[in-house]
Amino acid sequence: MFQYAIVCASALLTAAPTAFAYSDEARLPFVGKPGELPLEVALRFAKNRLGEDGRFEYAALKAIQTSKPEAFDQASITLIREGLMDDSVKGVRQRFELSREENVWTLRAVKEDFSCRRGRKGWGLQPCP
């Protein structure tokens, strides 16, 4: 029995991630629809995180789209939700990297991090305490 407990504990420790990854990474790459803008692709991808049944639980949603000058086939989208109904999480930030090929935007990478009301300062990968 003791040996079984050690094997189970060992399996849990080796399976635990070192950092919290965005849980929808398995959906990447996420291909947009013809004619969609990068922001539309990111919003469609993130819809399940933004609300459910037309309801949302945050005071502000900020969307920022950036691109390098004269490199408009690459775009970064940042979505920031603030004023959450959570006593420990101050904000959630999702950062998306997209590229455009054959007139269609494709979401290639996504990162999610958190801003806490107490404890650490700034944004971090670990959920708030």
PDB file of C-alpha atoms in Angstrom:
ATOM      1  CA  MET A   1       0.000   0.000   0.000  1.00  0.00           C
ATOM      2  CA  PHE A   2       2.821   2.425   0.889  1.00  0.00           C
ATOM      3  CA  GLN A   3       4.592   1.678  -2.394  1.00  0.00           C
ATOM      4  CA  TYR A   4       1.323   2.392  -4.292  1.00  0.00           C
ATOM      5  CA  ALA A   5       1.011   5.778  -2.541  1.00  0.00           C
ATOM      6  CA  ILE A   6       4.575   6.707  -3.532  1.00  0.00           C
ATOM      7  CA  VAL A   7       3.913   5.767  -7.168  1.00  0.00           C
ATOM      8  CA  CYS A   8       0.691   7.845  -7.196  1.00  0.00           C
ATOM      9  CA  ALA A   9       2.399  10.857  -5.574  1.00  0.00           C
ATOM     10  CA  SER A  10       5.288  10.567  -8.007  1.00  0.00           C
ATOM     11  CA  ALA A  11       2.905  10.475 -10.982  1.00  0.00           C
ATOM     12  CA  LEU A  12       1.110  13.582  -9.714  1.00  0.00           C
ATOM     13  CA  LEU A  13       4.355  15.484  -9.280  1.00  0.00           C
ATOM     14  CA  THR A  14       5.660  14.631 -12.738  1.00  0.00           C
ATOM     15  CA  ALA A  15       2.311  15.426 -14.386  1.00  0.00           C
ATOM     16  CA  ALA A  16       1.968  18.838 -12.719  1.00  0.00           C
ATOM     17  CA  PRO A  17       2.838  21.711 -15.045  1.00  0.00           C
ATOM     18  CA  THR A  18       5.545  24.154 -14.009  1.00  0.00           C
ATOM     19  CA  ALA A  19       3.465  27.120 -15.218  1.00  0.00           C
ATOM     20  CA  PHE A  20      -0.204  27.483 -15.910  1.00  0.00           C
ATOM     21  CA  ALA A  21      -0.864  27.323 -19.642  1.00  0.00           C
ATOM     22  CA  TYR A  22      -3.879  28.592 -21.479  1.00  0.00           C
ATOM     23  CA  SER A  23      -6.287  25.667 -21.563  1.00  0.00           C
ATOM     24  CA  ASP A  24      -7.434  26.242 -25.155  1.00  0.00           C
ATOM     25  CA  GLU A  25      -3.973  25.804 -26.699  1.00  0.00           C
ATOM     26  CA  ALA A  26      -5.146  22.521 -28.212  1.00  0.00           C
ATOM     27  CA  ARG A  27      -7.415  24.596 -30.478  1.00  0.00           C
ATOM     28  CA  LEU A  28      -4.395  26.222 -32.174  1.00  0.00           C
ATOM     29  CA  PRO A  29      -3.870  27.066 -34.926  1.00  0.00           C
ATOM     30  CA  PHE A  30      -7.305  28.707 -35.071  1.00  0.00           C
ATOM     31  CA  VAL A  31      -8.151  29.788 -38.606  1.00  0.00           C
ATOM     32  CA  GLY A  32     -10.299  32.836 -39.164  1.00  0.00           C
ATOM     33  CA  LYS A  33     -13.011  33.240 -41.756  1.00  0.00           C
ATOM     34  CA  PRO A  34     -12.389  35.068 -45.044  1.00  0.00           C
ATOM     35  CA  GLY A  35     -12.851  38.809 -44.546  1.00  0.00           C
ATOM     36  CA  GLU A  36     -12.481  38.722 -40.741  1.00  0.00           C
ATOM     37  CA  LEU A  37     -10.191  41.218 -39.057  1.00  0.00           C
ATOM     38  CA  PRO A  38      -7.598  39.981 -36.530  1.00  0.00           C
ATOM     39  CA  LEU A  39      -9.711  41.320 -33.645  1.00  0.00           C
ATOM     40  CA  GLU A  40     -12.746  39.392 -34.863  1.00  0.00           C
ATOM     41  CA  VAL A  41     -10.744  36.155 -34.969  1.00  0.00           C
ATOM     42  CA  ALA A  42      -9.399  36.715 -31.431  1.00  0.00           C
ATOM     43  CA  LEU A  43     -12.853  37.588 -30.068  1.00  0.00           C
ATOM     44  CA  ARG A  44     -14.412  34.499 -31.640  1.00  0.00           C
ATOM     45  CA  PHE A  45     -11.628  32.328 -30.181  1.00  0.00           C
ATOM     46  CA  ALA A  46     -11.961  33.915 -26.705  1.00  0.00           C
ATOM     47  CA  LYS A  47     -15.756  34.016 -26.597  1.00  0.00           C
ATOM     48  CA  ASN A  48     -16.011  31.222 -24.031  1.00  0.00           C
ATOM     49  CA  ARG A  49     -13.746  33.268 -21.704  1.00  0.00           C
ATOM     50  CA  LEU A  50     -15.586  36.552 -22.208  1.00  0.00           C
ATOM     51  CA  GLY A  51     -19.069  35.487 -21.170  1.00  0.00           C
ATOM     52  CA  GLU A  52     -21.849  32.981 -21.429  1.00  0.00           C
ATOM     53  CA  ASP A  53     -25.464  33.303 -22.591  1.00  0.00           C
ATOM     54  CA  GLY A  54     -24.965  37.004 -23.273  1.00  0.00           C
ATOM     55  CA  ARG A  55     -23.779  37.705 -19.701  1.00  0.00           C
ATOM     56  CA  PHE A  56     -20.372  38.800 -18.507  1.00  0.00           C
ATOM     57  CA  GLU A  57     -18.809  39.398 -15.083  1.00  0.00           C
ATOM     58  CA  TYR A  58     -16.273  42.199 -15.501  1.00  0.00           C
ATOM     59  CA  ALA A  59     -16.512  45.987 -15.423  1.00  0.00           C
ATOM     60  CA  ALA A  60     -14.243  46.709 -18.404  1.00  0.00           C
ATOM     61  CA  LEU A  61     -12.981  44.913 -21.481  1.00  0.00           C
ATOM     62  CA  LYS A  62     -10.064  46.499 -23.296  1.00  0.00           C
ATOM     63  CA  ALA A  63      -8.928  45.378 -26.741  1.00  0.00           C
ATOM     64  CA  ILE A  64      -5.606  46.498 -28.188  1.00  0.00           C
ATOM     65  CA  GLN A  65      -4.410  45.607 -31.679  1.00  0.00           C
ATOM     66  CA  THR A  66      -0.793  46.245 -32.653  1.00  0.00           C
ATOM     67  CA  SER A  67       1.278  45.611 -35.728  1.00  0.00           C
ATOM     68  CA  LYS A  68       4.772  46.535 -36.837  1.00  0.00           C
ATOM     69  CA  PRO A  69       4.865  49.355 -39.407  1.00  0.00           C
ATOM     70  CA  GLU A  70       4.595  48.011 -42.944  1.00  0.00           C
ATOM     71  CA  ALA A  71       4.226  44.447 -41.651  1.00  0.00           C
ATOM     72  CA  PHE A  72       0.466  44.204 -41.740  1.00  0.00           C
ATOM     73  CA  ASP A  73       0.443  40.451 -42.257  1.00  0.00           C
ATOM     74  CA  GLN A  74       1.285  39.991 -38.543  1.00  0.00           C
ATOM     75  CA  ALA A  75      -0.854  41.286 -35.675  1.00  0.00           C
ATOM     76  CA  SER A  76      -0.992  41.085 -31.901  1.00  0.00           C
ATOM     77  CA  ILE A  77      -4.260  41.400 -30.025  1.00  0.00           C
ATOM     78  CA  THR A  78      -4.445  41.949 -26.270  1.00  0.00           C
ATOM     79  CA  LEU A  79      -7.740  41.522 -24.410  1.00  0.00           C
ATOM     80  CA  ILE A  80      -7.826  42.743 -20.809  1.00  0.00           C
ATOM     81  CA  ARG A  81     -10.755  42.084 -18.488  1.00  0.00           C
ATOM     82  CA  GLU A  82     -10.785  44.240 -15.348  1.00  0.00           C
ATOM     83  CA  GLY A  83     -13.171  44.724 -12.447  1.00  0.00           C
ATOM     84  CA  LEU A  84     -13.891  41.027 -12.108  1.00  0.00           C
ATOM     85  CA  MET A  85     -16.337  39.685  -9.559  1.00  0.00           C
ATOM     86  CA  ASP A  86     -13.478  37.914  -7.789  1.00  0.00           C
ATOM     87  CA  ASP A  87     -11.911  38.925  -4.490  1.00  0.00           C
ATOM     88  CA  SER A  88      -8.413  37.776  -5.519  1.00  0.00           C
ATOM     89  CA  VAL A  89      -8.140  38.413  -9.275  1.00  0.00           C
ATOM     90  CA  LYS A  90      -7.873  42.052 -10.328  1.00  0.00           C
ATOM     91  CA  GLY A  91      -7.619  41.365 -14.063  1.00  0.00           C
ATOM     92  CA  VAL A  92      -7.081  38.745 -16.736  1.00  0.00           C
ATOM     93  CA  ARG A  93      -5.017  39.442 -19.841  1.00  0.00           C
ATOM     94  CA  GLN A  94      -5.003  37.337 -22.992  1.00  0.00           C
ATOM     95  CA  ARG A  95      -2.393  37.979 -25.684  1.00  0.00           C
ATOM     96  CA  PHE A  96      -2.893  36.602 -29.189  1.00  0.00           C
ATOM     97  CA  GLU A  97      -0.421  36.365 -32.078  1.00  0.00           C
ATOM     98  CA  LEU A  98      -1.911  36.165 -35.556  1.00  0.00           C
ATOM     99  CA  SER A  99      -0.598  35.969 -39.106  1.00  0.00           C
ATOM    100  CA  ARG A 100      -2.349  36.520 -42.406  1.00  0.00           C
ATOM    101  CA  GLU A 101      -1.975  34.080 -45.269  1.00  0.00           C
ATOM    102  CA  GLU A 102      -4.071  33.967 -48.423  1.00  0.00           C
ATOM    103  CA  ASN A 103      -6.441  36.669 -47.117  1.00  0.00           C
ATOM    104  CA  VAL A 104      -7.267  34.758 -43.904  1.00  0.00           C
ATOM    105  CA  TRP A 105      -6.003  35.503 -40.379  1.00  0.00           C
ATOM    106  CA  THR A 106      -4.782  32.552 -38.324  1.00  0.00           C
ATOM    107  CA  LEU A 107      -4.320  32.634 -34.567  1.00  0.00           C
ATOM    108  CA  ARG A 108      -0.944  30.990 -33.894  1.00  0.00           C
ATOM    109  CA  ALA A 109      -0.254  31.584 -30.193  1.00  0.00           C
ATOM    110  CA  VAL A 110      -2.116  32.693 -27.088  1.00  0.00           C
ATOM    111  CA  LYS A 111      -0.940  33.508 -23.569  1.00  0.00           C
ATOM    112  CA  GLU A 112      -3.035  34.238 -20.503  1.00  0.00           C
ATOM    113  CA  ASP A 113      -1.894  35.860 -17.290  1.00  0.00           C
ATOM    114  CA  PHE A 114      -3.380  37.390 -14.159  1.00  0.00           C
ATOM    115  CA  SER A 115      -3.169  40.559 -12.089  1.00  0.00           C
ATOM    116  CA  CYS A 116      -3.872  39.993  -8.387  1.00  0.00           C
ATOM    117  CA  ARG A 117      -5.527  42.220  -5.788  1.00  0.00           C
ATOM    118  CA  ARG A 118      -3.004  41.100  -3.162  1.00  0.00           C
ATOM    119  CA  GLY A 119       0.348  39.363  -3.143  1.00  0.00           C
ATOM    120  CA  ARG A 120       2.495  39.759  -6.227  1.00  0.00           C
ATOM    121  CA  LYS A 121       2.678  42.962  -8.231  1.00  0.00           C
ATOM    122  CA  GLY A 122       2.081  43.123 -11.977  1.00  0.00           C
ATOM    123  CA  TRP A 123       1.004  40.287 -14.243  1.00  0.00           C
ATOM    124  CA  GLY A 124       1.913  36.637 -13.651  1.00  0.00           C
ATOM    125  CA  LEU A 125       1.180  33.180 -15.051  1.00  0.00           C
ATOM    126  CA  GLN A 126       0.193  31.667 -11.719  1.00  0.00           C
ATOM    127  CA  PRO A 127      -3.423  32.129 -10.610  1.00  0.00           C
ATOM    128  CA  CYS A 128      -3.893  34.598  -7.781  1.00  0.00           C
ATOM    129  CA  PRO A 129      -3.816  33.438  -4.156  1.00  0.00           C
TER     130      PRO A 129
END
